[in-house]
């Protein structure tokens, strides 16, 4: 698991997550991501942060295998708190955050991009919350920031995924890149437009926009997580997670989700 930060252009920090095979993050990985985003936003040399990932997809949520092999509730609590920290770090980053998404964006990925200031995506990107199929609840707070409620709710209930083009049509994606290889340039183009502004004013603008949001995203997400823990105590979560681990895809994907 690695989280690296680069500075390809003046005023722009790029935070890249790399955890093969599918960027399903362990507990510590969420905290590492939170620390990297917070540090990038705090650096006065940066006026915008691009959040992206290496490999086959942007993010596949939490590492369910880690959760299932850890006795007791420590891994569940760790994932709950780690995800909350990472999502909050994106939302509370001192400068605007542009999420650059390719491949799958599931569970925790929705939490990250839903708290970003803007999203760009390659045509191959897909977005979904298969939480109920994994015995969890969460990130509806963030999906509701991307879609109208009567689209968000059936997507949440069914676990159906949307394509990048569909999200673009609903106004959630700023710009589409034809391929994953072209995505970095598309992301940097938007980032450069933001970074051209006065850094002090950008920081004020970010704080002001967060201050007028109608929903407290940190509190709303933690409320959702309480129901995940209730499902876990009932035993239903373990049944779904065990089934998922036993029947993972033929390619060996570990497409996990946020608790």
CSV table of C-alpha atoms in Angstrom, one decimal:
chain,number,residue,atom,x,y,z
A,1,UNK,CA,0.0,0.0,0.0
A,2,UNK,CA,1.4,3.4,-1.0
A,3,UNK,CA,0.1,6.9,-1.0
A,4,UNK,CA,2.4,9.3,-2.8
A,5,UNK,CA,2.3,13.1,-3.5
A,6,UNK,CA,3.8,14.8,-6.5
A,7,UNK,CA,3.8,18.3,-7.8
A,8,UNK,CA,3.7,18.2,-11.6
A,9,UNK,CA,2.8,21.9,-12.1
A,10,UNK,CA,3.0,25.0,-10.0
A,11,UNK,CA,0.4,25.1,-7.3
A,12,UNK,CA,-0.9,21.6,-8.0
A,13,UNK,CA,-0.4,18.6,-5.7
A,14,UNK,CA,-1.3,15.1,-7.0
A,15,UNK,CA,-2.1,12.5,-4.3
A,16,UNK,CA,-1.9,9.0,-5.8
A,17,UNK,CA,-3.1,5.8,-4.1
A,18,UNK,CA,-1.6,2.5,-5.2
A,19,UNK,CA,-2.8,-0.7,-3.5
A,20,UNK,CA,-3.0,-3.6,-6.0
A,21,UNK,CA,-5.0,-5.4,-7.3
A,22,UNK,CA,-8.1,-3.1,-7.1
A,23,UNK,CA,-7.3,-0.3,-4.5
A,24,UNK,CA,-9.4,-1.9,-1.8
A,25,UNK,CA,-7.8,-0.2,1.2
A,26,UNK,CA,-6.8,-1.7,4.6
A,27,UNK,CA,-7.6,0.2,7.7
A,28,UNK,CA,-4.1,1.9,7.8
A,29,UNK,CA,-4.5,2.8,4.1
A,30,UNK,CA,-7.5,5.1,4.9
A,31,UNK,CA,-5.5,6.9,7.5
A,32,UNK,CA,-2.5,7.2,5.2
A,33,UNK,CA,-4.7,8.7,2.5
A,34,UNK,CA,-6.2,11.2,5.0
A,35,UNK,CA,-2.8,12.3,6.2
A,36,UNK,CA,-1.6,12.8,2.6
A,37,UNK,CA,-4.6,14.9,1.5
A,38,UNK,CA,-4.4,17.0,4.7
A,39,UNK,CA,-0.7,17.6,4.3
A,40,UNK,CA,-1.1,18.6,0.6
A,41,UNK,CA,-3.8,21.0,1.4
A,42,UNK,CA,-1.9,22.5,4.3
A,43,UNK,CA,1.2,23.3,2.2
A,44,UNK,CA,1.1,27.0,1.3
A,45,UNK,CA,2.7,26.1,-2.1
A,46,UNK,CA,-0.5,24.2,-3.2
A,47,UNK,CA,-3.6,25.8,-4.5
A,48,UNK,CA,-5.4,22.6,-5.6
A,49,UNK,CA,-5.1,18.9,-4.9
A,50,UNK,CA,-5.8,16.2,-7.5
A,51,UNK,CA,-6.8,12.8,-5.9
A,52,UNK,CA,-6.2,9.9,-8.2
A,53,UNK,CA,-5.1,6.2,-8.2
A,54,UNK,CA,-2.8,3.8,-10.0
A,55,UNK,CA,-3.7,0.4,-11.3
A,56,UNK,CA,-7.0,-1.0,-12.5
A,57,UNK,CA,-9.4,1.3,-10.8
A,58,UNK,CA,-9.9,4.4,-8.5
A,59,UNK,CA,-11.1,2.7,-5.4
A,60,UNK,CA,-13.0,-0.5,-4.4
A,61,UNK,CA,-13.7,0.4,-0.8
A,62,UNK,CA,-12.4,-1.4,2.3
A,63,UNK,CA,-10.5,-4.7,2.3
A,64,UNK,CA,-13.1,-7.1,3.4
A,65,UNK,CA,-10.6,-9.9,3.7
A,66,UNK,CA,-8.8,-7.9,6.4
A,67,UNK,CA,-12.1,-7.5,8.2
A,68,UNK,CA,-13.0,-11.1,8.1
A,69,UNK,CA,-9.7,-12.5,9.3
A,70,UNK,CA,-9.5,-10.1,12.2
A,71,UNK,CA,-11.2,-11.4,15.4
A,72,UNK,CA,-13.8,-9.2,17.1
A,73,UNK,CA,-14.8,-5.8,16.0
A,74,UNK,CA,-11.4,-4.1,15.8
A,75,UNK,CA,-11.2,-4.2,12.0
A,76,UNK,CA,-14.8,-3.0,11.5
A,77,UNK,CA,-14.3,-0.1,13.9
A,78,UNK,CA,-10.9,0.7,12.3
A,79,UNK,CA,-12.5,0.8,8.8
A,80,UNK,CA,-15.4,2.9,10.1
A,81,UNK,CA,-13.0,5.5,11.6
A,82,UNK,CA,-10.5,5.3,8.8
A,83,UNK,CA,-13.1,5.9,6.1
A,84,UNK,CA,-14.6,8.8,8.1
A,85,UNK,CA,-11.1,10.3,8.5
A,86,UNK,CA,-10.3,10.0,4.7
A,87,UNK,CA,-13.6,11.4,3.6
A,88,UNK,CA,-13.4,14.3,6.0
A,89,UNK,CA,-9.8,15.0,4.9
A,90,UNK,CA,-11.0,15.4,1.3
A,91,UNK,CA,-14.0,17.6,2.3
A,92,UNK,CA,-12.0,19.7,4.8
A,93,UNK,CA,-8.8,20.0,2.7
A,94,UNK,CA,-7.8,23.6,2.8
A,95,UNK,CA,-7.8,23.9,-1.0
A,96,UNK,CA,-10.1,22.5,-3.7
A,97,UNK,CA,-9.8,18.8,-4.4
A,98,UNK,CA,-10.3,17.4,-7.9
A,99,UNK,CA,-11.0,13.6,-8.0
A,100,UNK,CA,-9.7,11.9,-11.2
A,101,UNK,CA,-11.5,8.6,-11.6
A,102,UNK,CA,-10.8,5.6,-13.9
A,103,UNK,CA,-12.1,2.1,-13.7
A,104,UNK,CA,-14.2,1.1,-10.8
A,105,UNK,CA,-15.3,3.6,-8.1
A,106,UNK,CA,-17.2,1.6,-5.4
A,107,UNK,CA,-18.1,2.1,-1.8
A,108,UNK,CA,-15.4,4.1,-0.3
A,109,UNK,CA,-14.6,5.5,-3.7
A,110,UNK,CA,-18.0,7.2,-3.7
A,111,UNK,CA,-17.2,8.6,-0.2
A,112,UNK,CA,-14.0,10.2,-1.5
A,113,UNK,CA,-15.4,11.7,-4.7
A,114,UNK,CA,-18.7,12.8,-3.1
A,115,UNK,CA,-16.6,15.0,-0.8
A,116,UNK,CA,-14.4,16.3,-3.5
A,117,UNK,CA,-14.9,19.7,-5.1
A,118,UNK,CA,-15.0,18.4,-8.7
A,119,UNK,CA,-14.8,15.1,-10.5
A,120,UNK,CA,-13.2,14.2,-13.8
A,121,UNK,CA,-13.5,10.7,-15.1
A,122,UNK,CA,-12.4,8.5,-18.0
A,123,UNK,CA,-15.0,6.9,-20.2
A,124,UNK,CA,-14.3,3.5,-18.6
A,125,UNK,CA,-15.2,4.6,-15.1
A,126,UNK,CA,-18.1,3.1,-13.3
A,127,UNK,CA,-19.7,4.2,-10.0
A,128,UNK,CA,-21.7,2.3,-7.5
A,129,UNK,CA,-22.5,1.5,-3.8
A,130,UNK,CA,-23.0,-2.3,-3.5
A,131,UNK,CA,-23.2,-1.8,0.3
A,132,UNK,CA,-26.3,-3.9,0.9
A,133,UNK,CA,-24.8,-6.9,-0.9
A,134,UNK,CA,-21.8,-6.7,1.5
A,135,UNK,CA,-23.8,-6.4,4.7
A,136,UNK,CA,-23.1,-2.7,5.2
A,137,UNK,CA,-24.6,0.7,5.0
A,138,UNK,CA,-22.8,4.0,4.3
A,139,UNK,CA,-21.8,6.7,1.8
A,140,UNK,CA,-25.4,7.5,0.9
A,141,UNK,CA,-24.4,10.9,2.3
A,142,UNK,CA,-21.9,11.2,-0.5
A,143,UNK,CA,-23.9,9.6,-3.3
A,144,UNK,CA,-26.7,12.1,-2.5
A,145,UNK,CA,-24.2,14.9,-3.3
A,146,UNK,CA,-23.9,13.6,-6.8
A,147,UNK,CA,-27.4,12.6,-7.8
A,148,UNK,CA,-31.0,13.6,-7.2
A,149,UNK,CA,-32.8,11.7,-4.4
A,150,UNK,CA,-35.1,9.6,-6.6
A,151,UNK,CA,-32.1,8.3,-8.6
A,152,UNK,CA,-29.8,8.0,-5.6
A,153,UNK,CA,-32.3,5.8,-3.6
A,154,UNK,CA,-33.0,3.1,-6.1
A,155,UNK,CA,-29.3,2.9,-6.9
A,156,UNK,CA,-28.5,2.5,-3.3
A,157,UNK,CA,-31.2,-0.2,-2.8
A,158,UNK,CA,-30.2,-2.2,-5.9
A,159,UNK,CA,-26.4,-1.7,-5.9
A,160,UNK,CA,-26.6,-0.8,-9.6
A,161,UNK,CA,-23.7,1.1,-11.0
A,162,UNK,CA,-23.6,4.1,-13.3
A,163,UNK,CA,-21.2,4.9,-16.1
A,164,UNK,CA,-19.0,8.0,-16.2
A,165,UNK,CA,-21.1,9.3,-19.1
A,166,UNK,CA,-24.3,8.9,-17.1
A,167,UNK,CA,-22.9,10.8,-14.2
A,168,UNK,CA,-21.7,13.5,-16.6
A,169,UNK,CA,-25.2,13.8,-17.9
A,170,UNK,CA,-26.5,14.4,-14.4
A,171,UNK,CA,-23.9,17.1,-13.9
A,172,UNK,CA,-21.8,15.3,-11.3
A,173,UNK,CA,-18.7,14.8,-13.6
A,174,UNK,CA,-17.1,18.0,-14.8
A,175,UNK,CA,-15.3,16.5,-17.9
A,176,UNK,CA,-14.8,13.1,-19.5
A,177,UNK,CA,-11.5,11.8,-20.7
A,178,UNK,CA,-11.7,9.4,-23.7
A,179,UNK,CA,-9.3,6.9,-22.0
A,180,UNK,CA,-7.6,6.3,-18.7
A,181,UNK,CA,-4.3,7.3,-20.2
A,182,UNK,CA,-5.7,10.8,-21.1
A,183,UNK,CA,-7.3,11.3,-17.7
A,184,UNK,CA,-4.3,12.9,-16.0
A,185,UNK,CA,-4.1,15.7,-18.6
A,186,UNK,CA,-7.8,16.3,-18.2
A,187,UNK,CA,-7.5,16.5,-14.5
A,188,UNK,CA,-4.5,18.8,-14.6
A,189,UNK,CA,-6.3,21.1,-17.1
A,190,UNK,CA,-9.1,21.7,-14.6
A,191,UNK,CA,-6.6,21.9,-11.7
A,192,UNK,CA,-4.5,24.5,-13.5
A,193,UNK,CA,-7.6,26.7,-14.1
A,194,UNK,CA,-8.2,26.6,-10.3
A,195,UNK,CA,-4.6,27.0,-9.4
A,196,UNK,CA,-4.4,30.2,-11.5
A,197,UNK,CA,-6.5,31.9,-8.8
A,198,UNK,CA,-5.2,33.7,-5.7
A,199,UNK,CA,-4.3,31.0,-3.2
A,200,UNK,CA,-5.5,33.0,-0.2
A,201,UNK,CA,-8.9,33.6,-1.8
A,202,UNK,CA,-9.2,29.9,-2.8
A,203,UNK,CA,-8.7,28.9,0.8
A,204,UNK,CA,-11.4,31.4,1.9
A,205,UNK,CA,-13.7,30.2,-0.9
A,206,UNK,CA,-13.3,26.5,0.2
A,207,UNK,CA,-14.1,27.3,3.8
A,208,UNK,CA,-17.1,29.5,2.7
A,209,UNK,CA,-18.6,26.9,0.4
A,210,UNK,CA,-18.3,24.2,3.1
A,211,UNK,CA,-19.9,26.6,5.6
A,212,UNK,CA,-23.0,27.0,3.4
A,213,UNK,CA,-23.5,23.3,2.7
A,214,UNK,CA,-27.0,22.2,3.8
A,215,UNK,CA,-25.8,18.9,5.2
A,216,UNK,CA,-23.1,18.3,7.7
A,217,UNK,CA,-21.3,15.5,5.8
A,218,UNK,CA,-19.2,14.3,8.7
A,219,UNK,CA,-22.1,13.9,11.1
A,220,UNK,CA,-24.4,12.5,8.4
A,221,UNK,CA,-21.9,9.8,7.4
A,222,UNK,CA,-21.2,8.8,11.0
A,223,UNK,CA,-25.0,8.4,11.5
A,224,UNK,CA,-25.1,6.0,8.6
A,225,UNK,CA,-22.2,4.0,10.1
A,226,UNK,CA,-24.2,3.3,13.2
A,227,UNK,CA,-26.5,1.2,11.1
A,228,UNK,CA,-23.6,-0.7,9.7
A,229,UNK,CA,-22.5,-1.6,13.2
A,230,UNK,CA,-26.1,-2.6,14.1
A,231,UNK,CA,-26.1,-4.9,11.1
A,232,UNK,CA,-22.8,-6.4,12.2
A,233,UNK,CA,-24.1,-7.1,15.7
A,234,UNK,CA,-27.1,-8.8,14.3
A,235,UNK,CA,-24.9,-11.3,12.4
A,236,UNK,CA,-26.2,-10.4,8.9
A,237,UNK,CA,-23.0,-8.5,7.9
A,238,UNK,CA,-20.8,-11.5,8.5
A,239,UNK,CA,-23.0,-13.7,6.4
A,240,UNK,CA,-22.8,-11.3,3.5
A,241,UNK,CA,-19.1,-10.6,3.9
A,242,UNK,CA,-18.2,-14.4,4.2
A,243,UNK,CA,-20.3,-15.0,1.1
A,244,UNK,CA,-18.5,-12.3,-0.8
A,245,UNK,CA,-15.0,-13.6,0.1
A,246,UNK,CA,-16.0,-17.2,-0.9
A,247,UNK,CA,-17.4,-16.1,-4.3
A,248,UNK,CA,-15.1,-13.3,-5.4
A,249,UNK,CA,-14.8,-12.8,-9.1
A,250,UNK,CA,-12.9,-15.2,-11.4
A,251,UNK,CA,-10.3,-12.5,-12.0
A,252,UNK,CA,-9.5,-12.4,-8.3
A,253,UNK,CA,-10.9,-9.0,-7.7
A,254,UNK,CA,-11.5,-7.9,-4.2
A,255,UNK,CA,-14.2,-5.4,-4.9
A,256,UNK,CA,-14.9,-4.3,-1.4
A,257,UNK,CA,-17.2,-1.6,0.0
A,258,UNK,CA,-17.3,1.0,2.7
A,259,UNK,CA,-18.8,0.0,6.1
